[in-house]
Amino acid sequence: MPDRNDAQQGVIVGVLFSEVDTPPNTAAAGEFLLLHASGAYLTLKNDGSMDINAPGGIKITGNVTVTGTITASGDVIGAGISLDNHEHLYNPGNGGATLTGKGQD
Ligand SMILES: [Fe+2]
């Protein structure tokens, strides 16, 4: 695609791959791959799923709504409270409230 101010300077905005001319990633023929020189990529896969690889992290500004289950291999922190590493107060009987151990439900 030519630069709007200098038609001699072009920019590649996309490349079509095939089973012969394969993409430089795990994307298969028919899938959409957006690949950055940093190694970050987004793949729209043939099975309807999406892969996102963002070594620098992902930042979302705004509310997020998920229909389905969220699975994390690491901790989840909400409003500064670690899901893996928080405690509750409970009162087992006479006396004051006691903290549960961390990681309790
Ligand atoms: Fe809890």
mmCIF file of C-alpha atoms and ligand atoms in Angstrom:
data_model
loop_
_atom_site.group_PDB
_atom_site.id
_atom_site.type_symbol
_atom_site.label_atom_id
_atom_site.label_comp_id
_atom_site.label_asym_id
_atom_site.label_seq_id
_atom_site.Cartn_x
_atom_site.Cartn_y
_atom_site.Cartn_z
ATOM 1 C CA MET A 1 0.000 0.000 0.000
ATOM 2 C CA PRO A 2 1.547 3.347 -0.954
ATOM 3 C CA ASP A 3 2.176 6.054 1.611
ATOM 4 C CA ARG A 4 -0.480 8.771 1.113
ATOM 5 C CA ASN A 5 2.202 11.478 0.877
ATOM 6 C CA ASP A 6 4.787 9.523 -1.101
ATOM 7 C CA ALA A 7 3.611 6.820 -3.477
ATOM 8 C CA GLN A 8 7.218 5.628 -3.827
ATOM 9 C CA GLN A 9 7.254 4.581 -0.170
ATOM 10 C CA GLY A 10 5.074 1.553 0.312
ATOM 11 C CA VAL A 11 3.911 -0.244 3.418
ATOM 12 C CA ILE A 12 3.006 -3.916 3.581
ATOM 13 C CA VAL A 13 -0.355 -4.182 5.330
ATOM 14 C CA GLY A 14 -0.896 -7.881 4.861
ATOM 15 C CA VAL A 15 0.429 -11.079 3.365
ATOM 16 C CA LEU A 16 -1.604 -14.053 2.193
ATOM 17 C CA PHE A 17 -0.198 -17.410 3.214
ATOM 18 C CA SER A 18 -1.074 -20.843 1.925
ATOM 19 C CA GLU A 19 -0.174 -24.455 2.692
ATOM 20 C CA VAL A 20 2.835 -23.958 0.393
ATOM 21 C CA ASP A 21 3.781 -20.457 1.576
ATOM 22 C CA THR A 22 3.273 -21.003 5.308
ATOM 23 C CA PRO A 23 3.138 -18.232 7.905
ATOM 24 C CA PRO A 24 6.039 -17.727 10.340
ATOM 25 C CA ASN A 25 3.964 -19.000 13.243
ATOM 26 C CA THR A 26 1.529 -21.731 14.181
ATOM 27 C CA ALA A 27 -1.345 -20.283 12.128
ATOM 28 C CA ALA A 28 -2.763 -22.708 9.580
ATOM 29 C CA ALA A 29 -4.042 -21.920 6.082
ATOM 30 C CA GLY A 30 -7.319 -20.028 6.329
ATOM 31 C CA GLU A 31 -6.526 -18.472 9.695
ATOM 32 C CA PHE A 32 -5.953 -14.761 10.303
ATOM 33 C CA LEU A 33 -2.641 -13.882 11.923
ATOM 34 C CA LEU A 34 -1.630 -10.414 13.085
ATOM 35 C CA LEU A 35 2.069 -10.656 13.947
ATOM 36 C CA HIS A 36 4.328 -7.947 15.368
ATOM 37 C CA ALA A 37 8.132 -7.847 15.209
ATOM 38 C CA SER A 38 8.161 -8.054 19.044
ATOM 39 C CA GLY A 39 6.771 -11.563 18.810
ATOM 40 C CA ALA A 40 3.277 -10.526 19.930
ATOM 41 C CA TYR A 41 0.518 -11.988 17.803
ATOM 42 C CA LEU A 42 -3.211 -12.480 17.527
ATOM 43 C CA THR A 43 -4.579 -15.455 15.630
ATOM 44 C CA LEU A 44 -8.225 -15.970 14.594
ATOM 45 C CA LYS A 45 -8.331 -19.723 14.234
ATOM 46 C CA ASN A 46 -10.322 -21.956 11.918
ATOM 47 C CA ASP A 47 -12.116 -23.576 14.873
ATOM 48 C CA GLY A 48 -13.574 -20.193 15.950
ATOM 49 C CA SER A 49 -11.150 -19.660 18.825
ATOM 50 C CA MET A 50 -8.601 -16.882 19.169
ATOM 51 C CA ASP A 51 -5.018 -17.037 20.397
ATOM 52 C CA ILE A 52 -3.383 -13.922 21.812
ATOM 53 C CA ASN A 53 0.301 -13.882 22.683
ATOM 54 C CA ALA A 54 1.367 -10.638 24.329
ATOM 55 C CA PRO A 55 4.764 -10.941 26.046
ATOM 56 C CA GLY A 56 4.431 -7.314 27.181
ATOM 57 C CA GLY A 57 0.991 -7.875 28.723
ATOM 58 C CA ILE A 58 -2.523 -6.846 27.806
ATOM 59 C CA LYS A 59 -4.200 -3.682 29.123
ATOM 60 C CA ILE A 60 -7.944 -3.163 28.785
ATOM 61 C CA THR A 61 -9.534 0.165 29.679
ATOM 62 C CA GLY A 62 -13.229 -0.205 30.404
ATOM 63 C CA ASN A 63 -15.542 -2.812 31.788
ATOM 64 C CA VAL A 64 -15.144 -6.426 30.754
ATOM 65 C CA THR A 65 -18.011 -8.892 30.600
ATOM 66 C CA VAL A 66 -17.323 -12.586 30.199
ATOM 67 C CA THR A 67 -19.937 -15.226 29.461
ATOM 68 C CA GLY A 68 -18.298 -18.455 30.470
ATOM 69 C CA THR A 69 -15.621 -19.625 32.848
ATOM 70 C CA ILE A 70 -12.366 -17.790 33.467
ATOM 71 C CA THR A 71 -9.399 -20.051 34.177
ATOM 72 C CA ALA A 72 -6.064 -18.685 35.377
ATOM 73 C CA SER A 73 -2.833 -20.580 35.950
ATOM 74 C CA GLY A 74 -1.639 -17.786 38.249
ATOM 75 C CA ASP A 75 -3.276 -15.705 40.962
ATOM 76 C CA VAL A 76 -6.237 -13.402 40.371
ATOM 77 C CA ILE A 77 -6.232 -10.021 42.140
ATOM 78 C CA GLY A 78 -9.430 -7.985 42.529
ATOM 79 C CA ALA A 79 -9.376 -4.542 44.165
ATOM 80 C CA GLY A 80 -5.948 -5.392 45.575
ATOM 81 C CA ILE A 81 -7.107 -8.688 47.134
ATOM 82 C CA SER A 82 -5.312 -11.828 46.020
ATOM 83 C CA LEU A 83 -7.605 -14.782 45.399
ATOM 84 C CA ASP A 84 -4.769 -17.163 46.294
ATOM 85 C CA ASN A 85 -3.406 -15.286 49.281
ATOM 86 C CA HIS A 86 -6.184 -13.671 51.340
ATOM 87 C CA GLU A 87 -7.648 -14.475 54.733
ATOM 88 C CA HIS A 88 -11.092 -14.192 56.322
ATOM 89 C CA LEU A 89 -12.170 -13.370 59.842
ATOM 90 C CA TYR A 90 -14.327 -15.996 61.510
ATOM 91 C CA ASN A 91 -15.690 -16.481 64.989
ATOM 92 C CA PRO A 92 -15.544 -20.132 66.028
ATOM 93 C CA GLY A 93 -17.311 -19.574 69.346
ATOM 94 C CA ASN A 94 -16.488 -17.607 72.479
ATOM 95 C CA GLY A 95 -13.723 -15.112 72.078
ATOM 96 C CA GLY A 96 -12.783 -12.805 69.291
ATOM 97 C CA ALA A 97 -12.747 -13.359 65.622
ATOM 98 C CA THR A 98 -9.794 -15.257 64.183
ATOM 99 C CA LEU A 99 -8.149 -15.059 60.817
ATOM 100 C CA THR A 100 -8.405 -18.131 58.654
ATOM 101 C CA GLY A 101 -5.283 -19.344 56.919
ATOM 102 C CA LYS A 102 -4.558 -18.021 53.467
ATOM 103 C CA GLY A 103 -6.021 -19.892 50.530
ATOM 104 C CA GLN A 104 -9.243 -20.790 52.430
ATOM 105 C CA ASP A 105 -12.656 -20.571 50.805
HETATM 106 FE FE FE B 1 -12.226 -15.932 50.252
#
